[in-house]
Short mmCIF file of N, CA, C and O in Angstrom, two decimals:
data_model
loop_
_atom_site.label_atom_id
_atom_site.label_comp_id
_atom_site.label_asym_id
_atom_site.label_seq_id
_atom_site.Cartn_x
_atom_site.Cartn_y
_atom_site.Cartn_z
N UNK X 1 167.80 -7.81 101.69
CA UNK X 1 167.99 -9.23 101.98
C UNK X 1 166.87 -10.03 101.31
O UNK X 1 165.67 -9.77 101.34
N UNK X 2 167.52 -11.07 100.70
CA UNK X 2 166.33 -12.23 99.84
C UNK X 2 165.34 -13.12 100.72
O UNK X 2 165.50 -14.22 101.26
N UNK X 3 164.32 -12.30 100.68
CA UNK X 3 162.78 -13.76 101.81
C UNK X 3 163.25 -15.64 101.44
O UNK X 3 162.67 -16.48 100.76
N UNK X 4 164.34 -15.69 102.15
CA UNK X 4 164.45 -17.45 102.42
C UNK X 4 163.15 -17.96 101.91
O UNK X 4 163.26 -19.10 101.45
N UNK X 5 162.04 -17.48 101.85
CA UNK X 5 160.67 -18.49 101.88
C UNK X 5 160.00 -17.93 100.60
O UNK X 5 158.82 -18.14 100.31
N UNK X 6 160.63 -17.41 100.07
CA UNK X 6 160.07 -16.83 98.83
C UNK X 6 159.91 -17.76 97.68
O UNK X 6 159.39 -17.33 96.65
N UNK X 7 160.31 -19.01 97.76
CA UNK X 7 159.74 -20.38 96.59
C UNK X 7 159.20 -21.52 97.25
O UNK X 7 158.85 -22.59 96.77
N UNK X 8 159.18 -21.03 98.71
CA UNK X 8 158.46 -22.42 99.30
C UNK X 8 157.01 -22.04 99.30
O UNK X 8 156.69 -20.91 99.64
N UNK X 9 155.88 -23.16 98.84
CA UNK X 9 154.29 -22.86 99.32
C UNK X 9 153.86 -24.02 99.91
O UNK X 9 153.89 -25.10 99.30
N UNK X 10 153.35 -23.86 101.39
CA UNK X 10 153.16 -24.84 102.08
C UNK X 10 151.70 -25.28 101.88
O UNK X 10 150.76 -24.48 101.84
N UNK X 11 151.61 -26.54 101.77
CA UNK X 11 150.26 -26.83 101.20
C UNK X 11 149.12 -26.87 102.50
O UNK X 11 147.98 -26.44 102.34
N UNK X 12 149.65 -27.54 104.03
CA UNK X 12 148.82 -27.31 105.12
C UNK X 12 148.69 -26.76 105.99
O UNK X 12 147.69 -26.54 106.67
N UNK X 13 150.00 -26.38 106.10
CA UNK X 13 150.93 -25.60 107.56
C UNK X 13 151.32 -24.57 106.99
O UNK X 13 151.87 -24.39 105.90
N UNK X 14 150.83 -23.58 108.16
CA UNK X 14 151.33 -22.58 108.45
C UNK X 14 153.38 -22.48 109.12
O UNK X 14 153.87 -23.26 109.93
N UNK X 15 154.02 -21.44 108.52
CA UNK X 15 155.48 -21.90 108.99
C UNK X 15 156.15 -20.32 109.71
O UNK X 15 156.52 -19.21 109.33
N UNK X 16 156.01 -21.03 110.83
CA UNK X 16 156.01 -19.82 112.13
C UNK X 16 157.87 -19.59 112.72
O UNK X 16 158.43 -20.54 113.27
N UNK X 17 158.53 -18.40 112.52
CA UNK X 17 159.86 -18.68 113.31
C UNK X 17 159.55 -18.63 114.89
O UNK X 17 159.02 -17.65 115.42
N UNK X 18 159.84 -19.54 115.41
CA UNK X 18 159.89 -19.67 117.32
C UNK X 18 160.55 -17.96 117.54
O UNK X 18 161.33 -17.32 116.83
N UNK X 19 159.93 -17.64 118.67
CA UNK X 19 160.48 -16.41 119.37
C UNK X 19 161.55 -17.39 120.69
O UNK X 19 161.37 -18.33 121.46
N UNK X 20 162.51 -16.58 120.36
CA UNK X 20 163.50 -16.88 121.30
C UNK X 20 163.85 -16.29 122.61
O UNK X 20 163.88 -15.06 122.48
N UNK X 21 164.03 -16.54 123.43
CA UNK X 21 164.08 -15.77 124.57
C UNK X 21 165.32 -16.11 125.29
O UNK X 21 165.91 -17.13 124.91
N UNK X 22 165.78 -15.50 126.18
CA UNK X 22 167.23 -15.50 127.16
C UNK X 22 167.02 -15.24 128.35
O UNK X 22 166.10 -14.43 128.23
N UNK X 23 167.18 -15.32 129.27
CA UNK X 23 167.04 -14.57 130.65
C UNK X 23 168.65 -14.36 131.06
O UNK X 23 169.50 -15.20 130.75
N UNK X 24 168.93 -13.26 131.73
CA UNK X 24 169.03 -13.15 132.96
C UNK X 24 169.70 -12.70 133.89
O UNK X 24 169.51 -11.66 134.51
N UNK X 25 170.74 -13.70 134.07
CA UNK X 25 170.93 -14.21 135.71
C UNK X 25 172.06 -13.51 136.57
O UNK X 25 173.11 -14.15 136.61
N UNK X 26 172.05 -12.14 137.36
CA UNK X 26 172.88 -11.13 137.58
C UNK X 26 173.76 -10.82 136.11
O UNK X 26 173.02 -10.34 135.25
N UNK X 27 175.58 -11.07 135.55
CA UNK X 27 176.04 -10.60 134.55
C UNK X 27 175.48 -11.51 133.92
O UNK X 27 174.87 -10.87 133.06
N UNK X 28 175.19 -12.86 133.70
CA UNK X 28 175.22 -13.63 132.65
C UNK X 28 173.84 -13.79 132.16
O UNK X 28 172.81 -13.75 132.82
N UNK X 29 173.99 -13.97 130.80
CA UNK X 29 172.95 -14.35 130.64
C UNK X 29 172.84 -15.56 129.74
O UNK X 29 173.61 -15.80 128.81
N UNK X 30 171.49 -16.54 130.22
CA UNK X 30 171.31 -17.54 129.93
C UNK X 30 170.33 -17.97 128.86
O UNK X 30 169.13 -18.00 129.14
N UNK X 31 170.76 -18.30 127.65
CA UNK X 31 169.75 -18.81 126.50
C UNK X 31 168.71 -19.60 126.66
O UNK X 31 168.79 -20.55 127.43
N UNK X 32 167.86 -19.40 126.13
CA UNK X 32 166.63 -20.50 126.23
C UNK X 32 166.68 -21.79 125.84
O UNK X 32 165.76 -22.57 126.09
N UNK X 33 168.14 -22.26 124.96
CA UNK X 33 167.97 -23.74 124.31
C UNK X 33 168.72 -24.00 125.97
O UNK X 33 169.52 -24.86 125.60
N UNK X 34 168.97 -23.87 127.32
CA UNK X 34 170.05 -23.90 128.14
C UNK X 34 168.69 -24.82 128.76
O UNK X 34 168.73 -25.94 129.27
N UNK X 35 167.25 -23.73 128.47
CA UNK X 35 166.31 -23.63 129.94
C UNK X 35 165.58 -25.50 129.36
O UNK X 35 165.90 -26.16 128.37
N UNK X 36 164.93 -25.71 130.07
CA UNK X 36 164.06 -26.82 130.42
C UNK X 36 162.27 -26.71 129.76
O UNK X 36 161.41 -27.49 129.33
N UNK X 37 162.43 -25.21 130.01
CA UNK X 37 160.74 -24.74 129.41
C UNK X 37 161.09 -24.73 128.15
O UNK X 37 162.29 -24.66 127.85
N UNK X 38 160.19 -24.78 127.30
CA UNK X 38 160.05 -24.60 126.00
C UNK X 38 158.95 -23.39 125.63
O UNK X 38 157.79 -23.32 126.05
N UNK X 39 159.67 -22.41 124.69
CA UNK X 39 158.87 -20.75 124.38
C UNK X 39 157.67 -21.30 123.10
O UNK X 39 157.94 -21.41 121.91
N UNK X 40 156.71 -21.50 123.55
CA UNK X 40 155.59 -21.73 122.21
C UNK X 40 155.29 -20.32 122.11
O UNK X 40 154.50 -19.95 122.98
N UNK X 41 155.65 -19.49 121.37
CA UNK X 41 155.50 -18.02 120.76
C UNK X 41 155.97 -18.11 119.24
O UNK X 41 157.09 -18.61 119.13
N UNK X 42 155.43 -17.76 118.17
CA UNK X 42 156.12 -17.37 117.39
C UNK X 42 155.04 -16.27 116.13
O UNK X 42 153.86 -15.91 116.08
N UNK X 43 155.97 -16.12 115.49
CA UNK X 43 155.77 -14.75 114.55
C UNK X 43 155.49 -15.88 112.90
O UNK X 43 156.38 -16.58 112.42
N UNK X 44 154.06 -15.77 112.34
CA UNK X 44 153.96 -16.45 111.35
C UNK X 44 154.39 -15.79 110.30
O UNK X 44 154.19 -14.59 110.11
N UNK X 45 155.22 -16.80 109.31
CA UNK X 45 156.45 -16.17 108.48
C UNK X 45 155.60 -16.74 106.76
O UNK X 45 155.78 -16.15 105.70
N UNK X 46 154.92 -17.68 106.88
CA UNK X 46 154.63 -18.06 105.70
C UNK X 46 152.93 -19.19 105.81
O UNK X 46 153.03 -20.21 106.49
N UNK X 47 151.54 -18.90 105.14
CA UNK X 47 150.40 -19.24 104.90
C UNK X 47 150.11 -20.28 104.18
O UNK X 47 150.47 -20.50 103.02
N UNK X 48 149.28 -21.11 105.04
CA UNK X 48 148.76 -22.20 103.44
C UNK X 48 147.53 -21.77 102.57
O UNK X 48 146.44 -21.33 102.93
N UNK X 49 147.83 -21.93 101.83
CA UNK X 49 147.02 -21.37 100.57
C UNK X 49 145.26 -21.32 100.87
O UNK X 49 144.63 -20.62 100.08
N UNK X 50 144.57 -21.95 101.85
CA UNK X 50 143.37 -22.10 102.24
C UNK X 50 143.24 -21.29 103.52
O UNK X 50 142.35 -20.47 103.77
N UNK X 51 144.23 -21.64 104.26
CA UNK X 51 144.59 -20.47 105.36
C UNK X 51 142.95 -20.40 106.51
O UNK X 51 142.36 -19.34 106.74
N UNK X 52 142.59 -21.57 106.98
CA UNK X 52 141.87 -21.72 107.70
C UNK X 52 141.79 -21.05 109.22
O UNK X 52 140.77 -21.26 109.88
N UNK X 53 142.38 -20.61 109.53
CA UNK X 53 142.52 -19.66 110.75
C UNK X 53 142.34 -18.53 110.55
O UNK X 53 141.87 -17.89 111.48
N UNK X 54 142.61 -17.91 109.45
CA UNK X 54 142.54 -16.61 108.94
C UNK X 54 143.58 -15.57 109.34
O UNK X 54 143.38 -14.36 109.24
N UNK X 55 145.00 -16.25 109.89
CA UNK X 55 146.21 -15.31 110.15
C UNK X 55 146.51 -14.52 108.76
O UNK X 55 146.02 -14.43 107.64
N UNK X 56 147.67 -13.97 109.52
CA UNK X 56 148.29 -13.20 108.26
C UNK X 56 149.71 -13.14 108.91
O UNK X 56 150.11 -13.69 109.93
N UNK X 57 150.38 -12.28 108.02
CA UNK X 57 151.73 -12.69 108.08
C UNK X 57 152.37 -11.24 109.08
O UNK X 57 152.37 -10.05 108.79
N UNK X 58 152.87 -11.97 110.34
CA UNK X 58 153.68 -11.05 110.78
C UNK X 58 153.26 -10.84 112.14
O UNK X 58 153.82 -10.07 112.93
N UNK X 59 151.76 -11.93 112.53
CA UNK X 59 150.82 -11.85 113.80
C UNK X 59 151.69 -13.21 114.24
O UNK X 59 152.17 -14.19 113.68
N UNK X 60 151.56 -12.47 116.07
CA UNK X 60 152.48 -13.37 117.22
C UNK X 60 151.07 -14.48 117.48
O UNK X 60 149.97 -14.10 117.90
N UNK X 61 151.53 -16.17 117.05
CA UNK X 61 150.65 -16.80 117.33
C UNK X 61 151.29 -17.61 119.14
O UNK X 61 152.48 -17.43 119.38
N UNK X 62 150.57 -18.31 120.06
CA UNK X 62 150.63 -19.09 120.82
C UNK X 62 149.92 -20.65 120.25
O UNK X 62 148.73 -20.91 120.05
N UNK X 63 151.40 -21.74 120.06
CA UNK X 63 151.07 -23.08 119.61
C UNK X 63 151.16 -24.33 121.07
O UNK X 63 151.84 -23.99 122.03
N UNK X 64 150.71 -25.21 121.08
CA UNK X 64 151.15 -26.34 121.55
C UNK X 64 152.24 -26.42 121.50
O UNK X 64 152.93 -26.16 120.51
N UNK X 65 152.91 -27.12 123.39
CA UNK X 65 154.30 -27.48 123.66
C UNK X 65 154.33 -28.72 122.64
O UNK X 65 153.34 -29.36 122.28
N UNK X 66 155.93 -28.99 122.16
CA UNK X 66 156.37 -30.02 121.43
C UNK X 66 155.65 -30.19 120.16
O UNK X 66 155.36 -31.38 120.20
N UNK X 67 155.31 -29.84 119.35
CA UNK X 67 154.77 -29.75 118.12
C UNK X 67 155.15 -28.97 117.07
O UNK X 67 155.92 -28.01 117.07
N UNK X 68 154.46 -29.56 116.02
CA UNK X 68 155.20 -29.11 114.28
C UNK X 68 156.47 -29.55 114.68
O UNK X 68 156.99 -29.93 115.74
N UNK X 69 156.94 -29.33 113.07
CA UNK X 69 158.31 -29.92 112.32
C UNK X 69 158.90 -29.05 111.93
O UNK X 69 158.58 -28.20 111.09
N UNK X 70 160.53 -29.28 112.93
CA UNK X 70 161.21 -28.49 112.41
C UNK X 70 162.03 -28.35 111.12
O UNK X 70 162.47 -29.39 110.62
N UNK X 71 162.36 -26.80 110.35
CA UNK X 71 162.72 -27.18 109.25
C UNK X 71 164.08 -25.94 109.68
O UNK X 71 164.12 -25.04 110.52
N UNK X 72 165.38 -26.53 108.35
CA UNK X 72 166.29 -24.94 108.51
C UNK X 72 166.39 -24.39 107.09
O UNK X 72 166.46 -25.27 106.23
N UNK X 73 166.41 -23.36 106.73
CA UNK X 73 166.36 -22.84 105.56
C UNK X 73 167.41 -21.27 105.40
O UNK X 73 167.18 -20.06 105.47
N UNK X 74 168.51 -22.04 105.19
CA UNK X 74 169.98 -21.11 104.97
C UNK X 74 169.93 -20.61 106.65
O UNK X 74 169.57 -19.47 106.94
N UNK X 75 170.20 -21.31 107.35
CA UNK X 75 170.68 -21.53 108.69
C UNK X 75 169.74 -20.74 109.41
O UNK X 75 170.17 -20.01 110.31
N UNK X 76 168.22 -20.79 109.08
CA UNK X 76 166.89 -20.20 110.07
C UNK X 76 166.48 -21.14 110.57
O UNK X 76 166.91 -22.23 110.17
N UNK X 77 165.52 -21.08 111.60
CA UNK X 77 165.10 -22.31 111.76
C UNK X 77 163.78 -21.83 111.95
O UNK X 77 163.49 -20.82 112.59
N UNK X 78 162.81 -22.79 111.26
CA UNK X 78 161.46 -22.18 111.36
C UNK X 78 160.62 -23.63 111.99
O UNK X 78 161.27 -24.62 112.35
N UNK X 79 159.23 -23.58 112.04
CA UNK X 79 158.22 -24.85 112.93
C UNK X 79 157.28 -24.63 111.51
O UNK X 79 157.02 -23.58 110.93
N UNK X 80 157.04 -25.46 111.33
CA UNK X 80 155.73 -26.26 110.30
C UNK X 80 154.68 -26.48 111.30
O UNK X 80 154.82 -27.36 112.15
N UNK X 81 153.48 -25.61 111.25
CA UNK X 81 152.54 -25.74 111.98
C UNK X 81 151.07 -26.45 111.68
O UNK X 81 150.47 -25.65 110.97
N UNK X 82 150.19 -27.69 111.94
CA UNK X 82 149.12 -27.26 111.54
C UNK X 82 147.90 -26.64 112.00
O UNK X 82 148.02 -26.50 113.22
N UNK X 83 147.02 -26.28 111.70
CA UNK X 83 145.90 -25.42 112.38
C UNK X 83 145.87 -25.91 113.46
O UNK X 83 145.88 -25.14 114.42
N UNK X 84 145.83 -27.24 113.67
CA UNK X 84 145.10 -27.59 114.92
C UNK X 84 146.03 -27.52 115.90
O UNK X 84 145.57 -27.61 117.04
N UNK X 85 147.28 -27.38 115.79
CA UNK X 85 148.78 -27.01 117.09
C UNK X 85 149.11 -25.63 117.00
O UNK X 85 150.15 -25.16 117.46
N UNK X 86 147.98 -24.81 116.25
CA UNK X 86 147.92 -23.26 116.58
C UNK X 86 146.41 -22.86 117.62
O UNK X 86 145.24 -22.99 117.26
N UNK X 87 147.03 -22.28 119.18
CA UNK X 87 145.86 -21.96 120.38
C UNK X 87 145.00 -20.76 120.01
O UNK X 87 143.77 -20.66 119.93
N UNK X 88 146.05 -19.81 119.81
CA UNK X 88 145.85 -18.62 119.88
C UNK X 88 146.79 -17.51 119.10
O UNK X 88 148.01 -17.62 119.00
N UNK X 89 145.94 -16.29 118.54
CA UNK X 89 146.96 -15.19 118.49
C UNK X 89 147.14 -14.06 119.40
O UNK X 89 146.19 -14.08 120.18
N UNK X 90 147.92 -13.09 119.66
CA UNK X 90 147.56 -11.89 120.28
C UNK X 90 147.02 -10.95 118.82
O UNK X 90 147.31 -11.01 117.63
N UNK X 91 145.94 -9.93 119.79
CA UNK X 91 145.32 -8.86 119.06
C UNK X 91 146.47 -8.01 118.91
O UNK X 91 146.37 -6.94 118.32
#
């Protein structure tokens, strides 16, 4: 399969796909675009060239609720992040 992001270079932002989540509820189960919370998790998919945080590609970051810009790229949907609406990564 062809890397969607393979001609884009983001000049400030980091571009993270959201982790999606579902729960649940006895048989059914319920999607997260359904829930009220919003999942700030995601898996960074693409670096800006200065790369001030010092991620790399493929580490689960924790961002700020409601932030970055969303983009779709052949029906993905990824978040335009900048450093400063990235908290944390896990080790």
């Amino acid at each position: 399969m062809k890397n969607p992001l393979k001609d884009i270079e983001t000049l400030s932002g980091y571009i993270v796909e959201q982790k999606k989540k579902a729960k649940k509820v006895g048989s059914m189960v319920i999607p997260e675009s359904i829930e009220h919370e919003l999942d700030n998790e995601g898996v960074v998919y693409l670096l800006p060239k200065n790369n001030p945080l010092g991620l790399k590609i493929g580490e689960t970051v924790i961002f700020r609720a409601y932030c970055g810009e969303k983009i779709k790229i052949n029906s993905m949907e990824y978040l335009v992040l900048s450093p400063d609406e990235i908290l944390a990564k896990y080790k």
